Short mmCIF file of C-alpha atoms in Angstrom, two decimals:
data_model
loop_
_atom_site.label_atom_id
_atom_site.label_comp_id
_atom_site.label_asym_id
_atom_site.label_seq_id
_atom_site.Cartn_x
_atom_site.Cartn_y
_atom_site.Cartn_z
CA UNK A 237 78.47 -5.13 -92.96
CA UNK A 238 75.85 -8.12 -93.84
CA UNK A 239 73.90 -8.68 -90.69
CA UNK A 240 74.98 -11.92 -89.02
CA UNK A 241 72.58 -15.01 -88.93
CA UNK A 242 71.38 -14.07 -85.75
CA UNK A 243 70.36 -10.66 -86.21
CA UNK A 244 68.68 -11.29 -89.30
CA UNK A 245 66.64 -14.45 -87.91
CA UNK A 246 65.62 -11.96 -84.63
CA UNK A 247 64.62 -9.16 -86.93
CA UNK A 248 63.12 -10.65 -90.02
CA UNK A 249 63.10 -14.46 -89.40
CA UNK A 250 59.36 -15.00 -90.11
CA UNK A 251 59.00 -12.04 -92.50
CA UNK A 252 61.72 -14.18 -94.72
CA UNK A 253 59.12 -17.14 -94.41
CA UNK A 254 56.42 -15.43 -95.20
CA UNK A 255 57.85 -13.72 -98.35
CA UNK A 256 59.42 -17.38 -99.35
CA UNK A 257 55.94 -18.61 -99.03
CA UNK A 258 55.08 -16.15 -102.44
CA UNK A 259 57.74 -18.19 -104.82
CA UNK A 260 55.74 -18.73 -108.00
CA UNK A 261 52.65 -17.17 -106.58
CA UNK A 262 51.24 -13.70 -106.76
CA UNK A 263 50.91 -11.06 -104.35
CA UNK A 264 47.37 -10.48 -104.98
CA UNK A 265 46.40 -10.05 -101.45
CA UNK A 266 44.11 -7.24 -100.65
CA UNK A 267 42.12 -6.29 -97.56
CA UNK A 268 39.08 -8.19 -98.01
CA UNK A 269 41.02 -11.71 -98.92
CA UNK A 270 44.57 -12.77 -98.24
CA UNK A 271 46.27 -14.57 -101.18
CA UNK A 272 46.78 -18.38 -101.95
CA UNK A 273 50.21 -17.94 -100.84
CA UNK A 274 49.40 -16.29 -97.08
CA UNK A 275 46.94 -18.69 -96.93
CA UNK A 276 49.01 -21.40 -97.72
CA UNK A 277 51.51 -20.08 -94.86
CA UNK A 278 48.72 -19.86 -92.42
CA UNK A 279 47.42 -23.14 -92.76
CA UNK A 280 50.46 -24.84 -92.45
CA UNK A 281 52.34 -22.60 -89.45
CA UNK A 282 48.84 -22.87 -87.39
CA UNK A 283 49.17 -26.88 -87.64
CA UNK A 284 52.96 -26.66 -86.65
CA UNK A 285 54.43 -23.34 -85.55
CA UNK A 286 51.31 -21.15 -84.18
CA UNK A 287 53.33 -19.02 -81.66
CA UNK A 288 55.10 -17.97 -84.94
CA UNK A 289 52.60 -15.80 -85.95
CA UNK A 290 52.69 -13.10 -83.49
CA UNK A 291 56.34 -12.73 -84.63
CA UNK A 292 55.21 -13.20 -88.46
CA UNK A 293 52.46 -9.84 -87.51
CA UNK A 294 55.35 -7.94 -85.50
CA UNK A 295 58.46 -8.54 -88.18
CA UNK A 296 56.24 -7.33 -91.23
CA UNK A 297 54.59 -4.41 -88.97
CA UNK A 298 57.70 -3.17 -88.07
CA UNK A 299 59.23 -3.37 -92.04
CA UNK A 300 56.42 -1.87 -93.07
CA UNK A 301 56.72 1.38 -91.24
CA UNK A 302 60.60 1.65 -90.93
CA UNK A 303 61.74 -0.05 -94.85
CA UNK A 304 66.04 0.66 -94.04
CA UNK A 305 67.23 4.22 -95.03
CA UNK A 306 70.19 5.03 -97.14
CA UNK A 307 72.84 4.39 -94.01
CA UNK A 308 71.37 0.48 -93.42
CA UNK A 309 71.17 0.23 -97.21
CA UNK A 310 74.60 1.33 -97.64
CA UNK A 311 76.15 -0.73 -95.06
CA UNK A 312 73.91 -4.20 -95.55
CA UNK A 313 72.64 -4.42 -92.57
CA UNK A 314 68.59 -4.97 -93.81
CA UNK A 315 66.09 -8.01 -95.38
CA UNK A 316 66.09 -7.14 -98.85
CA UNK A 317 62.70 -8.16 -100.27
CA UNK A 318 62.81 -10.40 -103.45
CA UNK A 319 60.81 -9.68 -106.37
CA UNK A 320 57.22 -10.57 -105.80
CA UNK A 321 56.06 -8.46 -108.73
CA UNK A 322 55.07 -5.28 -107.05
CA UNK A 323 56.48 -1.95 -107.67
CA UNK A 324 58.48 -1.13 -105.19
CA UNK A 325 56.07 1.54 -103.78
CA UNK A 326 53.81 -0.86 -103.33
CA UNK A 327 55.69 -2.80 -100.95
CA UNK A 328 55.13 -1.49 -97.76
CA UNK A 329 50.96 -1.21 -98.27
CA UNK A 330 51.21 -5.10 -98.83
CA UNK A 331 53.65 -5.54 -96.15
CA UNK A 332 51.12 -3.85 -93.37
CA UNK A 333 48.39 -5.48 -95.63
CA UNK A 334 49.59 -9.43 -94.85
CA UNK A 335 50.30 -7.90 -91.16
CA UNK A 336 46.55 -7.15 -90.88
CA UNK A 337 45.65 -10.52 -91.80
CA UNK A 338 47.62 -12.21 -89.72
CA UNK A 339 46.81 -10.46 -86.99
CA UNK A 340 43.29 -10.92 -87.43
CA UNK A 341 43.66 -14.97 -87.92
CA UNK A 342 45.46 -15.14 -84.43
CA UNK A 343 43.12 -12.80 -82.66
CA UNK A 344 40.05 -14.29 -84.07
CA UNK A 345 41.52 -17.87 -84.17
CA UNK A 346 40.26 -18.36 -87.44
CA UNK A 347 43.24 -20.57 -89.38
CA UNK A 348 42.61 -22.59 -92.40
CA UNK A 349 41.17 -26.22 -92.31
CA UNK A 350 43.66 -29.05 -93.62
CA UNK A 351 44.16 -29.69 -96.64
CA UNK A 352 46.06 -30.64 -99.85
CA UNK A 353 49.35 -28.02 -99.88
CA UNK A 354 48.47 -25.47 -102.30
CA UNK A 355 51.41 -23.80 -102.90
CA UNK A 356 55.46 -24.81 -104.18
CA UNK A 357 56.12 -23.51 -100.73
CA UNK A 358 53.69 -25.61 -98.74
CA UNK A 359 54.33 -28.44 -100.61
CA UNK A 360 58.18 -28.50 -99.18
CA UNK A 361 57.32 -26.78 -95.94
CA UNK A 362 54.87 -29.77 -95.14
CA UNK A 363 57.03 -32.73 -96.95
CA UNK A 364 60.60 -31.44 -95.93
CA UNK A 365 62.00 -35.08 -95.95
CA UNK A 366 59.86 -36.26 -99.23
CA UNK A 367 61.24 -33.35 -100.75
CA UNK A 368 65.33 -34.14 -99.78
CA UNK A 369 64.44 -37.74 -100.75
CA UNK A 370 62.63 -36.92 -104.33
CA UNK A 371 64.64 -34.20 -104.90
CA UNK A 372 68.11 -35.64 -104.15
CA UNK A 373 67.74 -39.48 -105.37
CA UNK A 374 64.81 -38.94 -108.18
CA UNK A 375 66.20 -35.96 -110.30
CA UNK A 376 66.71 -36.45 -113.99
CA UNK A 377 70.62 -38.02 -113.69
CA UNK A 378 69.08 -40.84 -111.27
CA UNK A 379 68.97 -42.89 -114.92
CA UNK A 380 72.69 -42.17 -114.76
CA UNK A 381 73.84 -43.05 -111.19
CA UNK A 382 71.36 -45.89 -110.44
CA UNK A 383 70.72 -48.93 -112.13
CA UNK A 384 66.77 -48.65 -111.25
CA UNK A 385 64.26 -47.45 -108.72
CA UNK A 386 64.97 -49.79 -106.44
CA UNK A 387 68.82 -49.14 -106.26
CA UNK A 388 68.33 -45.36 -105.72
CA UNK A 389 65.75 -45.65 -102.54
CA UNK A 390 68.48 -48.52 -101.32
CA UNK A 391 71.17 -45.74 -101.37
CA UNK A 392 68.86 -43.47 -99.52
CA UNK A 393 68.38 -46.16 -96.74
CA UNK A 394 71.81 -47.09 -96.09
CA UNK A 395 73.11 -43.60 -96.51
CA UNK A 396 70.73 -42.13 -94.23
CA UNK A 397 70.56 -41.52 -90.72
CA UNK A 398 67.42 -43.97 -89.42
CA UNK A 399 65.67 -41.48 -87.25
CA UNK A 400 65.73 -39.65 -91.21
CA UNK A 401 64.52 -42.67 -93.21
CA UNK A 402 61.33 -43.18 -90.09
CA UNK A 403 60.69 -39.47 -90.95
CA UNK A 404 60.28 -39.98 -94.14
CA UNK A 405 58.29 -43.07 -93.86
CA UNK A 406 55.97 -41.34 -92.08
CA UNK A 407 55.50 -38.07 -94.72
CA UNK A 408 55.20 -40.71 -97.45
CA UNK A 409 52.13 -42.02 -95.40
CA UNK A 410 50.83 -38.44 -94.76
CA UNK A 411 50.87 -37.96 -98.32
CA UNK A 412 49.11 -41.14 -99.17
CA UNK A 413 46.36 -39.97 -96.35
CA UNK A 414 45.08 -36.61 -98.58
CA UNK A 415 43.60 -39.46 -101.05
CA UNK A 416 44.71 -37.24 -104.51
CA UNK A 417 43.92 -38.34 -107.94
CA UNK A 418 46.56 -40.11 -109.67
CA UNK A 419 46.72 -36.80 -111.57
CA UNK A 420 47.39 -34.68 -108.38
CA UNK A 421 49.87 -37.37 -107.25
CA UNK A 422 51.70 -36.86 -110.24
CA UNK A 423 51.50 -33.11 -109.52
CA UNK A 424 53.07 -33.25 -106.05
CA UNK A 425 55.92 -35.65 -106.75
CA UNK A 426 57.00 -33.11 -109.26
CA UNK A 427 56.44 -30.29 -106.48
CA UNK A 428 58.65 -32.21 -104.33
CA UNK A 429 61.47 -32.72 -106.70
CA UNK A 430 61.17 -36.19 -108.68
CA UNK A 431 61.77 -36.00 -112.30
CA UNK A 432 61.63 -38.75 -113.86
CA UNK A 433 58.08 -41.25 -113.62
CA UNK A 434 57.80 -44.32 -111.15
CA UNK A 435 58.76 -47.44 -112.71
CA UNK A 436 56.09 -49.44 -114.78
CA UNK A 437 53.45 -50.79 -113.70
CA UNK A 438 53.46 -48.18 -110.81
CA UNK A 439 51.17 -44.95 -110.61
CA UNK A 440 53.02 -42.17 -109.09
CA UNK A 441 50.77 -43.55 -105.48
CA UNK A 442 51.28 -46.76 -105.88
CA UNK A 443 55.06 -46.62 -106.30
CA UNK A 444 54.73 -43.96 -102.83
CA UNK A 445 53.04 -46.73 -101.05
CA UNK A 446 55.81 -49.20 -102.18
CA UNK A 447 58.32 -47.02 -101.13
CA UNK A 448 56.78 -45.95 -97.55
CA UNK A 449 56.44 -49.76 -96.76
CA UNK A 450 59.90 -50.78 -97.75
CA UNK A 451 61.56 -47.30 -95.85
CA UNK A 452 59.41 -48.11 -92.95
CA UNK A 453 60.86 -51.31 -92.34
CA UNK A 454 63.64 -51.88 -89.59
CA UNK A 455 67.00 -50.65 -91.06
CA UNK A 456 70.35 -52.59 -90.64
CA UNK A 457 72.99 -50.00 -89.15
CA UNK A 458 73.60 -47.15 -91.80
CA UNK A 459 76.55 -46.36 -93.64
CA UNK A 460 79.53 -44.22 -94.50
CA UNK A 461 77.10 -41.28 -95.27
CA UNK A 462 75.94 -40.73 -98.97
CA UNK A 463 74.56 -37.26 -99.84
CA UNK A 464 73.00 -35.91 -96.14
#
C-alpha cells in the first residue's frame, strides 16, 4: 500500500523539496558546482529552515544507496522521483552528488548571500502568500469575475483571514525591497501567478506598492470565507 503522509514526510520529506526545487530547471549539478536549482534551495532553506538540511543530506544519502527493490516497488511503499531529465541510471550518482553539496554547505557554513529568487521554485517558496493572492485573484478569468483591479484585491481582503492579508502585506513589501527593474517585476508577478497586466497607468511595482499599502491597512472583521 501507498505509504501514509507520515511515513513519507519522515523518510523523504526534504528529498521531495529538494527534487520540487528542479521544476523547470536542469539537473546539471556536478561535483565542482551545484546547480541553479540546489542553489536556489540552499539559499532560501539557510534564511528560513537551516536545521533542514541535515535531514535534506541524510534523506538523499540514504535514497541514493538503497533506490526501493522490486517488493517496495510492487507494493507502493517508496518516493518515486519525477522526471528531472536524467536517465534513470543516472539518478542515484546525482542523488549522492546534491548530498555532497549539502553536506559540505552545512559543515563549512558556506550558504548563499540574499538575493532575487532565481528559480519557479524559490519564487513561491519565498512569496507563498503573493503567490495564493496572484495566483488565485489575478489569473486570466479575473476579467470575468471582477469588475476591475480594485474589486478583485477587495474580495481577497474581506474573504481572507487578517493574520493572512498582514502576511501578505508584508511579502508585497519584501518584494518591493529587492529594487528589480520594471522588467524583472514583470517577470516575478508572472512567476507568482498573475496573468493578466496591472491596470493603466500602473507598472507591475507600482501597482505592488498600491496594493501592499491598501492590504496593510486595518481590516474591518472578515467574511463568510471566499476561496481560502
Amino acid at each position: 500500500m501507498p505509504l501514509s503522509p507520515l511515513e513519507h514526510d519522515r523518510r523523504y520529506g526534504e528529498l521531495d523539496q529538494v527534487v520540487r526545487a528542479y521544476a523547470g530547471q536542469p539537473a546539471d549539478d556536478t561535483p565542482d558546482k551545484p546547480s541553479q536549482a540546489l542553489t536556489a534551495y540552499l539559499r532560501h532553506t539557510w534564511h528560513t529552515r537551516p536545521w533542514a538540511l541535515a535531514t535534506a543530506q541524510a534523506q538523499l544519502r540514504e535514497y541514493s544507496r538503497n533506490p526501493p527493490g522490486r517488493l517496495r516497488l510492487r507494493l507502493g511503499e517508496f518516493y518515486a522521483i519525477p522526471d528531472v531529465g536524467l536517465d534513470e541510471a543516472d539518478i542515484q550518482e546525482w542523488l549522492s552528488c546534491l548530498a555532497d553539496h549539502i553536506r559540505h554547505s552545512v559543515e563549512t557554513g558556506e550558504a548563499p548571500p540574499p538575493a532575487a529568487p532565481a528559480t519557479h521554485w524559490e519564487w513561491h517558496a519565498r512569496f507563498p502568500e503573493a503567490a495564493q493572492f496572484l495566483g488565485g485573484w489575478f489569473s486570466q478569468d479575473m476579467p470575468d469575475e471582477f469588475d476591475d483591479h480594485d474589486a478583485a484585491v477587495d474580495d481577497y481582503v474581506t474573504g481572507t483571514h487578517p493574520q493572512l492579508v498582514a502576511r501578505l502585506a508584508g511579502e508585497l513589501r519584501e518584494l518591493l525591497a529587492l529594487d528589480l527593474d520594471e522588467s524583472d517585476y514583470a517577470l516575478a508577478v508572472a512567476e507568482l501567478g498573475m496573468e493578466v497586466d496591472p491596470p493603466a497607468p500602473y507598472t507591475p511595482s507600482g501597482w505592488l506598492a498600491l496594493v501592499a499599502d491598501r492590504v496593510g491597512r486595518p481590516a474591518p472583521d472578515y467574511g463568510p470565507p471566499g476561496p481560502r
